[in-house]
Coordinates of C-alpha atoms in Angstrom, one line a residue:
X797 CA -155.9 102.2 -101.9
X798 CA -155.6 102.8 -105.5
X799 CA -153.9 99.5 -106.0
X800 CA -156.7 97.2 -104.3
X801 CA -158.9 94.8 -106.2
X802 CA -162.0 95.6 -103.5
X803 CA -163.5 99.2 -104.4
X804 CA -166.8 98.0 -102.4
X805 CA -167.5 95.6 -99.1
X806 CA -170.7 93.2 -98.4
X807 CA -172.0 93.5 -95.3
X808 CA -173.8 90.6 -94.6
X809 CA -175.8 91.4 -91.3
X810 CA -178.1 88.8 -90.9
X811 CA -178.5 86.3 -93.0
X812 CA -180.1 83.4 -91.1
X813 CA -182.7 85.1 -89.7
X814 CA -185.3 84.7 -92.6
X815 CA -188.5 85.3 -91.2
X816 CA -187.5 86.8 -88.1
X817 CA -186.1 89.7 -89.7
X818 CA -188.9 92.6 -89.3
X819 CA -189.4 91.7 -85.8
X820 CA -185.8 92.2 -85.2
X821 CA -185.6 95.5 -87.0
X822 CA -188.6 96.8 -85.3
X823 CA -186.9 95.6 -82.1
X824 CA -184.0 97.4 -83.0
X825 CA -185.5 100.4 -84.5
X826 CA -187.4 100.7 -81.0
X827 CA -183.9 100.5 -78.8
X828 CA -182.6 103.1 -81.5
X829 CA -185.5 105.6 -81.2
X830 CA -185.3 105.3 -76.9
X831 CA -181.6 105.7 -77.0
X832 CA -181.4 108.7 -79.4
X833 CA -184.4 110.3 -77.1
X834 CA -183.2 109.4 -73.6
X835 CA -179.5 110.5 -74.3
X836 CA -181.1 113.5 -75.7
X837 CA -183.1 114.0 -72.9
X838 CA -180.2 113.6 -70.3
X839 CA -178.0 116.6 -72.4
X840 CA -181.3 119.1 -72.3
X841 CA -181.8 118.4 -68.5
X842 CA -178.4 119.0 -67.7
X843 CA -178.1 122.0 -69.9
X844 CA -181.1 123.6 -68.7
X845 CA -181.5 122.7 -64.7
X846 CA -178.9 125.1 -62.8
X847 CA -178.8 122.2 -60.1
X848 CA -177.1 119.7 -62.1
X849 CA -174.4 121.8 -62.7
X850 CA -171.4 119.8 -61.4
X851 CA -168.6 118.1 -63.2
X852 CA -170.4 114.7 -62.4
X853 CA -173.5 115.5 -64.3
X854 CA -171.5 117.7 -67.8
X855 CA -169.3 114.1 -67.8
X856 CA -172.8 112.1 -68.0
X857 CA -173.9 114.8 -71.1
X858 CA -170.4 113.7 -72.4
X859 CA -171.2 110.2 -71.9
X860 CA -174.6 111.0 -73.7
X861 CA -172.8 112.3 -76.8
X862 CA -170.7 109.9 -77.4
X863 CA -173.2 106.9 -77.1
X864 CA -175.2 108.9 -79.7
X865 CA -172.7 109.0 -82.4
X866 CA -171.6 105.1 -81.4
X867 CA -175.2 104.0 -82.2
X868 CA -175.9 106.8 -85.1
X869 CA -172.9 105.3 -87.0
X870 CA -174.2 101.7 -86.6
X871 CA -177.8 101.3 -86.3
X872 CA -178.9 102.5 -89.9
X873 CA -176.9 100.6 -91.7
X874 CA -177.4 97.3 -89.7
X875 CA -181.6 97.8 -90.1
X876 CA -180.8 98.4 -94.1
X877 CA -178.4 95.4 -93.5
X878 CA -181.3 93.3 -92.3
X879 CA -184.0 94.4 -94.6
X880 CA -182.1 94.1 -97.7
X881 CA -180.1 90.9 -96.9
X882 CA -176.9 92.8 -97.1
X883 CA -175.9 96.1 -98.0
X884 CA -173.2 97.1 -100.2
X885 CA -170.6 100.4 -99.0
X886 CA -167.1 101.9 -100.7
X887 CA -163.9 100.4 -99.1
X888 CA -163.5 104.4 -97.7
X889 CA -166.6 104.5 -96.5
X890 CA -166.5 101.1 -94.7
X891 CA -162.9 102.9 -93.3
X892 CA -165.0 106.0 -92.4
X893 CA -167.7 103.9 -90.4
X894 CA -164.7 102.1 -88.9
X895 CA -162.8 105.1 -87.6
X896 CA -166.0 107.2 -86.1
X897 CA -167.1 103.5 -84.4
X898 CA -163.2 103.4 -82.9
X899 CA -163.2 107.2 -81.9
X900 CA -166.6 106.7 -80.0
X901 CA -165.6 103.4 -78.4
X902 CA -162.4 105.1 -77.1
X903 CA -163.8 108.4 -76.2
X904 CA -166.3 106.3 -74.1
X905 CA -163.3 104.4 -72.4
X906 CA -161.7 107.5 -71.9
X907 CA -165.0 109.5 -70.4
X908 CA -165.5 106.4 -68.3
X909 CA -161.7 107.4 -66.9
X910 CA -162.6 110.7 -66.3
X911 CA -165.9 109.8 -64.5
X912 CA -164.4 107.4 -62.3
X913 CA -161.6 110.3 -61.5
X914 CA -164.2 112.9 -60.3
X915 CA -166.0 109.8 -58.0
X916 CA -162.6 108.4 -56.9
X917 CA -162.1 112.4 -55.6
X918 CA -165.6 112.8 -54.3
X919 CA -165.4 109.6 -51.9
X920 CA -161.8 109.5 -51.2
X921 CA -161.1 113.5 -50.9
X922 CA -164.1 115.2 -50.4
X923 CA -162.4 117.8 -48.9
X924 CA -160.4 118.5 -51.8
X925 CA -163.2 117.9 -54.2
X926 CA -164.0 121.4 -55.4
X927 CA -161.0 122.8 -55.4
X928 CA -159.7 120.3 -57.5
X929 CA -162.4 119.2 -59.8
X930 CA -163.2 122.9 -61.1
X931 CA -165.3 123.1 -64.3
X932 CA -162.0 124.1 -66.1
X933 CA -160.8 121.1 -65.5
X934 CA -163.4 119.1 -66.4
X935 CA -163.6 120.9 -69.5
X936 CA -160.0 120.6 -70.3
X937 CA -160.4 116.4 -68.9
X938 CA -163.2 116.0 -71.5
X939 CA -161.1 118.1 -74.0
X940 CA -158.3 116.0 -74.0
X941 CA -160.6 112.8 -73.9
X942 CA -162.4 113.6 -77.6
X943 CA -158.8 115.3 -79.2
X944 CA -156.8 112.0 -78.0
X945 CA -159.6 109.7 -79.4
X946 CA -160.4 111.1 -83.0
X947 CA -156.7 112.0 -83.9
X948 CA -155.6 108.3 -82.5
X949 CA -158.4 106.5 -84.6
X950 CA -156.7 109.0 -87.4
X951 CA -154.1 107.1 -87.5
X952 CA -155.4 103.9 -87.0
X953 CA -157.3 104.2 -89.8
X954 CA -154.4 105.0 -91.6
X955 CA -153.0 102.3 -90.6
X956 CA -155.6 100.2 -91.9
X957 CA -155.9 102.2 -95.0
X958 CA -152.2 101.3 -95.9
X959 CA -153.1 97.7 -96.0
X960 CA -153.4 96.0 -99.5
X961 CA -157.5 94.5 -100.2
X962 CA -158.3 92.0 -102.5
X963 CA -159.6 88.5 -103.1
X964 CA -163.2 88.2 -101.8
X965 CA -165.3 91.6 -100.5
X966 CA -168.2 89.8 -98.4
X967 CA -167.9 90.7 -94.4
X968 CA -170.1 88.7 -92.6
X969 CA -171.1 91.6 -90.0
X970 CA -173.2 94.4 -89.9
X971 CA -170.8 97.0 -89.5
X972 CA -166.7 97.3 -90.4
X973 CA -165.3 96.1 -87.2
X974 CA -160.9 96.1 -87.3
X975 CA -160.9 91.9 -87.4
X976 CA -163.3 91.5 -90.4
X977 CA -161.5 94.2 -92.3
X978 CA -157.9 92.4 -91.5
X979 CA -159.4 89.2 -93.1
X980 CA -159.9 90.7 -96.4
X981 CA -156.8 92.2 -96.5
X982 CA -153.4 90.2 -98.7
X983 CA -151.1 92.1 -96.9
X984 CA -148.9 90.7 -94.0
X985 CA -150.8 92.1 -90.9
X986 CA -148.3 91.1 -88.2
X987 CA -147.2 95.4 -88.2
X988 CA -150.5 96.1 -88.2
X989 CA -151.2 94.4 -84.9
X990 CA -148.3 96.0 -83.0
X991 CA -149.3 99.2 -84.2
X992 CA -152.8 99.0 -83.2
X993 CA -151.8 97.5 -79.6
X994 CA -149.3 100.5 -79.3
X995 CA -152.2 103.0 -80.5
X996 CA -154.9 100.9 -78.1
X997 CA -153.2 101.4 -74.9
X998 CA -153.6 105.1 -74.5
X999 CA -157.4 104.9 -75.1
X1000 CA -158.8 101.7 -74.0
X1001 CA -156.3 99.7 -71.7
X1002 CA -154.8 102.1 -69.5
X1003 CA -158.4 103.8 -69.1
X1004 CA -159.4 100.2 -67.5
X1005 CA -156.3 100.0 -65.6
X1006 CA -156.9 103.9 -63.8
X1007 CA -161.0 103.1 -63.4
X1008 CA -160.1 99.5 -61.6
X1009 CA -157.7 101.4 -59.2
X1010 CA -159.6 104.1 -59.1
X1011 CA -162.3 101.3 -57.6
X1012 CA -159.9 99.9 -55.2
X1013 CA -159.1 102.9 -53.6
X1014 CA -162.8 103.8 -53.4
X1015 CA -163.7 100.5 -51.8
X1016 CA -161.2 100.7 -48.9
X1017 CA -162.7 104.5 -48.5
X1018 CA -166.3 102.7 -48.0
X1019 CA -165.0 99.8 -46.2
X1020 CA -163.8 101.6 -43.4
X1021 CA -167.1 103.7 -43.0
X1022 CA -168.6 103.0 -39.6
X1023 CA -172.4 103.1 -40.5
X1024 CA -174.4 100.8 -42.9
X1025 CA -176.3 104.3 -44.1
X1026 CA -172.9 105.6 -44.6
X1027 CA -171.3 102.8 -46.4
X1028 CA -174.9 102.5 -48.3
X1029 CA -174.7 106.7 -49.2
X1030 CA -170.7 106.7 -50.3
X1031 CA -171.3 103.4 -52.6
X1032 CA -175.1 105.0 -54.3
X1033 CA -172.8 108.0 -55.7
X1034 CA -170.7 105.3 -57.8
X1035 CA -172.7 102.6 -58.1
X1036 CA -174.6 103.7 -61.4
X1037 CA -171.2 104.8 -63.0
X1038 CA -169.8 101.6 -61.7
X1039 CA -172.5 99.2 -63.3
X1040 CA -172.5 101.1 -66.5
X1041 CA -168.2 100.6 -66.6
X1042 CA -168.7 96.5 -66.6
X1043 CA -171.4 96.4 -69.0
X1044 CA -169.0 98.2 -71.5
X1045 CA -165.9 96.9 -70.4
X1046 CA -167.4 93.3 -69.9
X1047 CA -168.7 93.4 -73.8
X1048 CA -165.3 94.6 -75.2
X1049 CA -163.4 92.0 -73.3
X1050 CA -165.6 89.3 -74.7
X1051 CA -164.9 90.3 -77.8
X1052 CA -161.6 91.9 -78.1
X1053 CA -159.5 90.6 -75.6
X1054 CA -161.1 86.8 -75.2
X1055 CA -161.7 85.8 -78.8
X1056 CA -164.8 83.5 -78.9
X1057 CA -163.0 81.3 -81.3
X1058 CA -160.8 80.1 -78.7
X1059 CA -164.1 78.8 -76.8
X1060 CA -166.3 78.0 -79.7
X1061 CA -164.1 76.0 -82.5
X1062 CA -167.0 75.9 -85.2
X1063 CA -167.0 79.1 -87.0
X1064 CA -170.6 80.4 -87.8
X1065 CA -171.3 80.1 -84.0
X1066 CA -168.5 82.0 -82.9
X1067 CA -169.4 85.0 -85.6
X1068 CA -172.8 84.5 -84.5
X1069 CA -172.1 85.2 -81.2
X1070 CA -169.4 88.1 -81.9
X1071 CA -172.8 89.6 -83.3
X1072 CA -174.5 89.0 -80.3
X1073 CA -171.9 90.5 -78.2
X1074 CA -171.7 93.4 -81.1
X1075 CA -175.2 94.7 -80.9
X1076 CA -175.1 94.5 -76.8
X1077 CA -172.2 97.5 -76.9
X1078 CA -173.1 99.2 -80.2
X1079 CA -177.2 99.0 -79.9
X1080 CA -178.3 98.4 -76.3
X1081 CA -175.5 99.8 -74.4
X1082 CA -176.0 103.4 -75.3
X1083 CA -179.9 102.9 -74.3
X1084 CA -178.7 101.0 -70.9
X1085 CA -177.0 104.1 -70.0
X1086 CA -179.7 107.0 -69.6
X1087 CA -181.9 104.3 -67.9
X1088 CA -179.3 103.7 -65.3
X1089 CA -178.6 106.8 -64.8
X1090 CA -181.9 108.1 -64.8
X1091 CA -183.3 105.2 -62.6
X1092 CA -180.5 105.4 -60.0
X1093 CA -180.3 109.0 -59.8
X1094 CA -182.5 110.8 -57.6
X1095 CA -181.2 114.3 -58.8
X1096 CA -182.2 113.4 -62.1
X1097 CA -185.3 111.6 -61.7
X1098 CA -186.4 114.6 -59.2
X1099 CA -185.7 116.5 -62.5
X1100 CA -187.6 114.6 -64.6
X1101 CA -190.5 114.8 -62.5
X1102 CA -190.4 118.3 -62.1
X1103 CA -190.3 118.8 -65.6
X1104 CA -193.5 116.3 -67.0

């Protein structure tokens, strides 16, 4: 880095809002405050209530942390970003925002895995369910999950880091995302992408390839059930986790995997609506997640009765 031109990056954020900008950030500053409070809440309550003591509830707490630092690393500087018409950060601390954003997004793909492991077991083997899914292994499943993540995002970062900046410094997001930082880079990138899809695949698209056959598998299971309650019991113990799965998965496709340039040719609408689709997995995903599980959980809303 000590040979590029850029030292500092422009975040844009917002600028067309104009005079809807405090109504947003108080908008947003609300979803912030309920998702720090009801991730929060679901880590105490499984910490502290002896009967959610089960793999499937210490992977939720997981889940909980990890949506906690995703929106922690974004949300304050996209409500500076929209009060102040831009902020300004260092190029290494627009790298360091980049790699804790990656590490949680791939924890979160890889926790999603794991969940969708200890479901595929507890509707296709029940028999085999607690022999197998011991609390070591969680522990070692989640383990692995946070290790693989931050020292792959390492090395992305690297990556990244080795890449030469110059030219113009302005971003026009609210947080370093990997295609906004390519696009200020003089450097040939071609590498780059190979590297990243090599590093991508252990975290985020062979995660998606175990949880959709994980979902096969689990479907037959409940197809063949003889009973409506039966079928209507199996599918209620997956259906929150499942639901949760294709709002993430369904955001990061959109963005990632279907570039919205290829369906919108003008340019400001297609950044406007990689924004949109931004803020649905960095802002309101984390908060959709403690309300689906806390809605459409009677364990945990029996909990959270007991303990108001």
């Amino acid at each position: 880095m000590a040979g590029n031109n850029i030292t500092s990056i422009v975040l844009l954020g917002f600028p067309t809002l104009n005079k809807f900008k405090v109504t947003i950030f108080c908008l947003l500053l609300t979803i912030y405050c309920f998702s720090l409070a009801g991730n929060t809440l679901i880590i105490i309550l499984v910490s502290k209530t002896k009967s959610l003591y089960s793999p499937m509830y210490f992977l939720l707490t997981q889940l909980s942390l990890s949506d906690i630092l995703l929106t922690t690393n974004i949300v304050p500087n996209l409500l500076c970003a929209l009060l102040t018409d831009g902020i300004n950060m260092s190029l290494s601390a627009c790298l360091t925002q980049f790699y804790f954003f990656g590490a949680s997004e791939s924890s979160e793909c890889l926790l999603l895995m794991v969940m969708s492991y200890d479901r595929y077991l507890a509707i296709c083997h029940p028999l085999h369910y607690n022999p197998i899914m011991t609390s070591n292994l969680c522990v070692i499943l989640v383990t692995i999950s946070w290790v693989l993540s931050f020292f792959i995002l390492l090395f992305e970062t690297l990556n990244v880091n080795q890449l030469y900046f110059c030219g113009s410094n302005v971003i026009d997001h609210f947080f370093c995302d990997y295609a906004p930082l390519l696009k200020l880079s003089c450097s040939d990138i071609s590498m780059v992408h190979i590297r990243t899809s090599l590093l991508c695949f252990p975290v985020i698209i062979l995660p998606f390839i175990l949880i959709v056959t994980s979902y096969i598998y689990i479907a037959l299971v409940i197809l063949r059930i003889s009973s409506t309650s039966g079928r209507q019991k199996a599918f209620s113990t997956c259906s929150s986790h499942l639901t949760v799965v294709c709002i993430y998965y369904g955001t990061l496709i959109a963005i990632y995997v279907v570039p919205v340039e290829d369906l919108i040719p003008e340019t400001g609408q297609s950044t406007a609506i990689r924004k949109i689709f931004s803020i649905v997995y960095t802002v309101v995903t984390p908060l959709v997640n403690p309300l689906i599980y806390s809605l459409r959980n009677k364990d945990i809303k029996e909990t959270i009765r007991k303990n108001i």
